[in-house]
Amino acid sequence: MNTKRLVEGLVGALPTGVPGLFNPWADACAEDLPANGPDAKRERLERHLDCEAEFILCGEAAGWQGMRHTGLAFTSERHVLQGTVPRIAGVTARLTMRDKPFTEPSATLVWRSLHALGIADRVVMWNALPMHPFVAGATRTNRTPTDTELAHGRRPLQVLLAAYPHAAVIAVGKKAAEQMTCLGVTPAAAIRHPANGGAVAFAQGMEAFVKARRTR
């Protein structure tokens, strides 16, 4: 697989400079260190995609503590530095100017489940909207993307699914499931998002799906 070409297909047509939307692979974040610009995030995404994926986890949108700084869904600076994310090992340099590395709560819960189930190295992460929607004038916020904004993510999601035709697609949260419906795609599973009290339901949903898949 040509991951550089795949990354271009995923992010090359995403808008940039849109008020209230941050594009990790084109826009510059004031909290990122100079070495962690859009090119670094593209390279990180290339490495993440370089696998024979058995599972695709699709969430809602990028968050201000996570994908905004890493370029990877369900992943924060702390996870990158700790080597939690397969194929992104050996990163020791900080990504942001913050005193302590950013930690994304949902990402922590997701990777805990994936490693416990023994599937972490066979998973590709993505979002229904692969951009960070924030409240105008407050970049350290997350908000629910609008239908218009979600439309920006449909073509990239189609590209990703085509690149891994044998992967089981798991919609994490209602927005991800709705995006699949818009594309005429039936996910292999639709489970609760771990945010806002959904941690236990997410873990149980993942465990039930993986166990059922193993016993087929």
GROMACS .gro file of C-alpha atoms in nm:
model
  216
    1MET     CA    1   0.000   0.000   0.000
    2ASN     CA    2   0.121   0.349  -0.087
    3THR     CA    3   0.042   0.523   0.240
    4LYS     CA    4   0.162   0.863   0.120
    5ARG     CA    5  -0.092   0.850  -0.163
    6LEU     CA    6  -0.358   0.726   0.078
    7VAL     CA    7  -0.295   1.016   0.316
    8GLU     CA    8  -0.326   1.260   0.029
    9GLY     CA    9  -0.658   1.102  -0.065
   10LEU     CA   10  -0.779   1.131   0.293
   11VAL     CA   11  -0.673   1.485   0.378
   12GLY     CA   12  -0.578   1.654   0.051
   13ALA     CA   13  -0.927   1.787  -0.021
   14LEU     CA   14  -1.021   1.890   0.333
   15PRO     CA   15  -1.084   2.264   0.372
   16THR     CA   16  -0.838   2.486   0.556
   17GLY     CA   17  -0.876   2.814   0.738
   18VAL     CA   18  -1.248   2.758   0.805
   19PRO     CA   19  -1.375   2.949   1.112
   20GLY     CA   20  -1.451   2.703   1.391
   21LEU     CA   21  -1.279   2.410   1.216
   22PHE     CA   22  -0.914   2.310   1.252
   23ASN     CA   23  -0.747   2.095   0.987
   24PRO     CA   24  -0.453   1.913   1.158
   25TRP     CA   25  -0.276   1.844   0.827
   26ALA     CA   26  -0.291   2.198   0.688
   27ASP     CA   27  -0.360   2.452   0.964
   28ALA     CA   28  -0.099   2.561   1.219
   29CYS     CA   29  -0.179   2.535   1.590
   30ALA     CA   30  -0.027   2.800   1.817
   31GLU     CA   31   0.023   2.541   2.093
   32ASP     CA   32   0.224   2.302   1.877
   33LEU     CA   33   0.602   2.314   1.871
   34PRO     CA   34   0.747   2.415   1.530
   35ALA     CA   35   0.855   2.057   1.457
   36ASN     CA   36   0.498   1.935   1.502
   37GLY     CA   37   0.342   2.113   1.208
   38PRO     CA   38   0.109   1.977   0.938
   39ASP     CA   39   0.388   1.781   0.763
   40ALA     CA   40   0.479   1.598   1.086
   41LYS     CA   41   0.115   1.504   1.137
   42ARG     CA   42   0.088   1.374   0.782
   43GLU     CA   43   0.397   1.159   0.834
   44ARG     CA   44   0.254   1.026   1.159
   45LEU     CA   45  -0.071   0.938   0.983
   46GLU     CA   46   0.123   0.757   0.710
   47ARG     CA   47   0.289   0.538   0.972
   48HIS     CA   48  -0.040   0.467   1.146
   49LEU     CA   49  -0.203   0.354   0.821
   50ASP     CA   50   0.084   0.125   0.723
   51CYS     CA   51  -0.078  -0.205   0.822
   52GLU     CA   52  -0.318  -0.477   0.717
   53ALA     CA   53  -0.606  -0.345   0.924
   54GLU     CA   54  -0.857  -0.593   1.065
   55PHE     CA   55  -1.062  -0.321   1.231
   56ILE     CA   56  -1.145   0.044   1.157
   57LEU     CA   57  -1.267   0.249   1.453
   58CYS     CA   58  -1.456   0.556   1.338
   59GLY     CA   59  -1.539   0.821   1.597
   60GLU     CA   60  -1.708   1.161   1.572
   61ALA     CA   61  -1.450   1.437   1.529
   62ALA     CA   62  -1.103   1.547   1.635
   63GLY     CA   63  -1.066   1.686   1.988
   64TRP     CA   64  -0.867   1.980   2.122
   65GLN     CA   65  -0.650   1.761   2.346
   66GLY     CA   66  -0.596   1.484   2.094
   67MET     CA   67  -0.608   1.466   1.717
   68ARG     CA   68  -0.557   1.843   1.686
   69HIS     CA   69  -0.198   1.787   1.803
   70THR     CA   70  -0.123   1.433   1.683
   71GLY     CA   71  -0.306   1.405   1.350
   72LEU     CA   72  -0.442   1.068   1.469
   73ALA     CA   73  -0.794   0.995   1.589
   74PHE     CA   74  -0.839   0.872   1.947
   75THR     CA   75  -0.477   0.962   2.024
   76SER     CA   76  -0.312   1.229   2.239
   77GLU     CA   77   0.042   1.359   2.285
   78ARG     CA   78   0.084   1.142   2.594
   79HIS     CA   79  -0.009   0.824   2.404
   80VAL     CA   80   0.240   0.906   2.129
   81LEU     CA   81   0.521   0.969   2.378
   82GLN     CA   82   0.443   0.656   2.581
   83GLY     CA   83   0.444   0.431   2.274
   84THR     CA   84   0.081   0.330   2.327
   85VAL     CA   85   0.004   0.364   1.955
   86PRO     CA   86   0.143   0.083   1.735
   87ARG     CA   87   0.370   0.190   1.448
   88ILE     CA   88   0.430   0.528   1.620
   89ALA     CA   89   0.707   0.402   1.846
   90GLY     CA   90   1.029   0.580   1.936
   91VAL     CA   91   0.884   0.932   1.960
   92THR     CA   92   1.057   1.115   2.244
   93ALA     CA   93   1.033   1.479   2.138
   94ARG     CA   94   0.743   1.683   2.273
   95LEU     CA   95   0.466   1.786   2.033
   96THR     CA   96   0.327   2.087   2.217
   97MET     CA   97   0.442   2.382   2.429
   98ARG     CA   98   0.225   2.281   2.725
   99ASP     CA   99   0.411   2.208   3.050
  100LYS     CA  100   0.276   1.854   3.055
  101PRO     CA  101   0.173   1.650   2.749
  102PHE     CA  102  -0.192   1.670   2.652
  103THR     CA  103  -0.401   1.368   2.751
  104GLU     CA  104  -0.731   1.289   2.579
  105PRO     CA  105  -0.965   1.096   2.813
  106SER     CA  106  -1.156   0.909   2.541
  107ALA     CA  107  -0.830   0.805   2.376
  108THR     CA  108  -0.705   0.658   2.703
  109LEU     CA  109  -1.019   0.447   2.737
  110VAL     CA  110  -1.006   0.333   2.375
  111TRP     CA  111  -0.643   0.222   2.379
  112ARG     CA  112  -0.690   0.049   2.714
  113SER     CA  113  -0.963  -0.164   2.558
  114LEU     CA  114  -0.775  -0.232   2.235
  115HIS     CA  115  -0.462  -0.350   2.417
  116ALA     CA  116  -0.666  -0.560   2.663
  117LEU     CA  117  -0.837  -0.732   2.368
  118GLY     CA  118  -0.506  -0.789   2.190
  119ILE     CA  119  -0.608  -0.609   1.870
  120ALA     CA  120  -0.428  -0.275   1.905
  121ASP     CA  121  -0.177  -0.345   1.628
  122ARG     CA  122  -0.454  -0.434   1.379
  123VAL     CA  123  -0.667  -0.122   1.419
  124VAL     CA  124  -0.686   0.195   1.210
  125MET     CA  125  -0.843   0.504   1.367
  126TRP     CA  126  -1.050   0.769   1.192
  127ASN     CA  127  -1.334   1.015   1.250
  128ALA     CA  128  -1.661   1.097   1.076
  129LEU     CA  129  -1.524   1.451   1.060
  130PRO     CA  130  -1.142   1.437   1.056
  131MET     CA  131  -1.116   1.797   1.173
  132HIS     CA  132  -1.149   1.972   1.509
  133PRO     CA  133  -1.476   2.165   1.555
  134PHE     CA  134  -1.442   2.430   1.827
  135VAL     CA  135  -1.641   2.719   1.967
  136ALA     CA  136  -1.551   3.042   1.786
  137GLY     CA  137  -1.270   3.222   1.968
  138ALA     CA  138  -1.201   2.929   2.203
  139THR     CA  139  -0.976   2.667   2.046
  140ARG     CA  140  -0.957   2.468   2.371
  141THR     CA  141  -1.315   2.349   2.329
  142ASN     CA  142  -1.498   2.072   2.149
  143ARG     CA  143  -1.843   2.097   1.997
  144THR     CA  144  -2.073   1.872   1.800
  145PRO     CA  145  -2.010   1.915   1.426
  146THR     CA  146  -2.291   2.043   1.209
  147ASP     CA  147  -2.435   1.845   0.919
  148THR     CA  148  -2.255   2.077   0.678
  149GLU     CA  149  -1.925   2.012   0.854
  150LEU     CA  150  -1.982   1.638   0.862
  151ALA     CA  151  -2.023   1.646   0.485
  152HIS     CA  152  -1.651   1.733   0.460
  153GLY     CA  153  -1.573   1.392   0.609
  154ARG     CA  154  -1.774   1.171   0.377
  155ARG     CA  155  -1.535   1.146   0.086
  156PRO     CA  156  -1.231   1.081   0.309
  157LEU     CA  157  -1.422   0.805   0.489
  158GLN     CA  158  -1.508   0.646   0.155
  159VAL     CA  159  -1.139   0.656   0.059
  160LEU     CA  160  -1.040   0.490   0.387
  161LEU     CA  161  -1.297   0.212   0.360
  162ALA     CA  162  -1.187   0.140   0.003
  163ALA     CA  163  -0.824   0.114   0.118
  164TYR     CA  164  -0.910  -0.157   0.373
  165PRO     CA  165  -1.192  -0.355   0.209
  166HIS     CA  166  -1.159  -0.652   0.446
  167ALA     CA  167  -1.156  -0.454   0.771
  168ALA     CA  168  -1.452  -0.465   1.009
  169VAL     CA  169  -1.584  -0.110   1.051
  170ILE     CA  170  -1.691  -0.009   1.401
  171ALA     CA  171  -1.893   0.310   1.443
  172VAL     CA  172  -1.811   0.467   1.778
  173GLY     CA  173  -2.096   0.699   1.873
  174LYS     CA  174  -2.411   0.825   1.702
  175LYS     CA  175  -2.243   1.071   1.463
  176ALA     CA  176  -2.017   0.801   1.324
  177ALA     CA  177  -2.316   0.571   1.273
  178GLU     CA  178  -2.509   0.851   1.101
  179GLN     CA  179  -2.214   0.919   0.872
  180MET     CA  180  -2.208   0.553   0.771
  181THR     CA  181  -2.579   0.569   0.695
  182CYS     CA  182  -2.524   0.872   0.471
  183LEU     CA  183  -2.270   0.668   0.275
  184GLY     CA  184  -2.494   0.362   0.255
  185VAL     CA  185  -2.250   0.164   0.469
  186THR     CA  186  -2.363  -0.082   0.736
  187PRO     CA  187  -2.096  -0.098   1.007
  188ALA     CA  188  -1.999  -0.434   1.152
  189ALA     CA  189  -2.082  -0.286   1.492
  190ALA     CA  190  -2.214   0.039   1.636
  191ILE     CA  191  -2.108   0.098   1.997
  192ARG     CA  192  -2.129   0.370   2.259
  193HIS     CA  193  -1.872   0.647   2.253
  194PRO     CA  194  -1.657   0.637   2.569
  195ALA     CA  195  -1.705   1.010   2.642
  196ASN     CA  196  -1.965   1.149   2.884
  197GLY     CA  197  -2.001   0.840   3.097
  198GLY     CA  198  -1.981   0.588   2.816
  199ALA     CA  199  -1.655   0.419   2.920
  200VAL     CA  200  -1.806   0.095   3.051
  201ALA     CA  201  -2.053   0.063   2.763
  202PHE     CA  202  -1.774   0.120   2.511
  203ALA     CA  203  -1.547  -0.142   2.667
  204GLN     CA  204  -1.830  -0.394   2.692
  205GLY     CA  205  -1.937  -0.328   2.336
  206MET     CA  206  -1.586  -0.377   2.201
  207GLU     CA  207  -1.533  -0.694   2.403
  208ALA     CA  208  -1.863  -0.845   2.290
  209PHE     CA  209  -1.794  -0.768   1.925
  210VAL     CA  210  -1.438  -0.902   1.925
  211LYS     CA  211  -1.537  -1.219   2.110
  212ALA     CA  212  -1.825  -1.281   1.870
  213ARG     CA  213  -1.592  -1.231   1.574
  214ARG     CA  214  -1.343  -1.483   1.715
  215THR     CA  215  -1.607  -1.752   1.760
  216ARG     CA  216  -1.748  -1.731   1.409
   0.00000   0.00000   0.00000
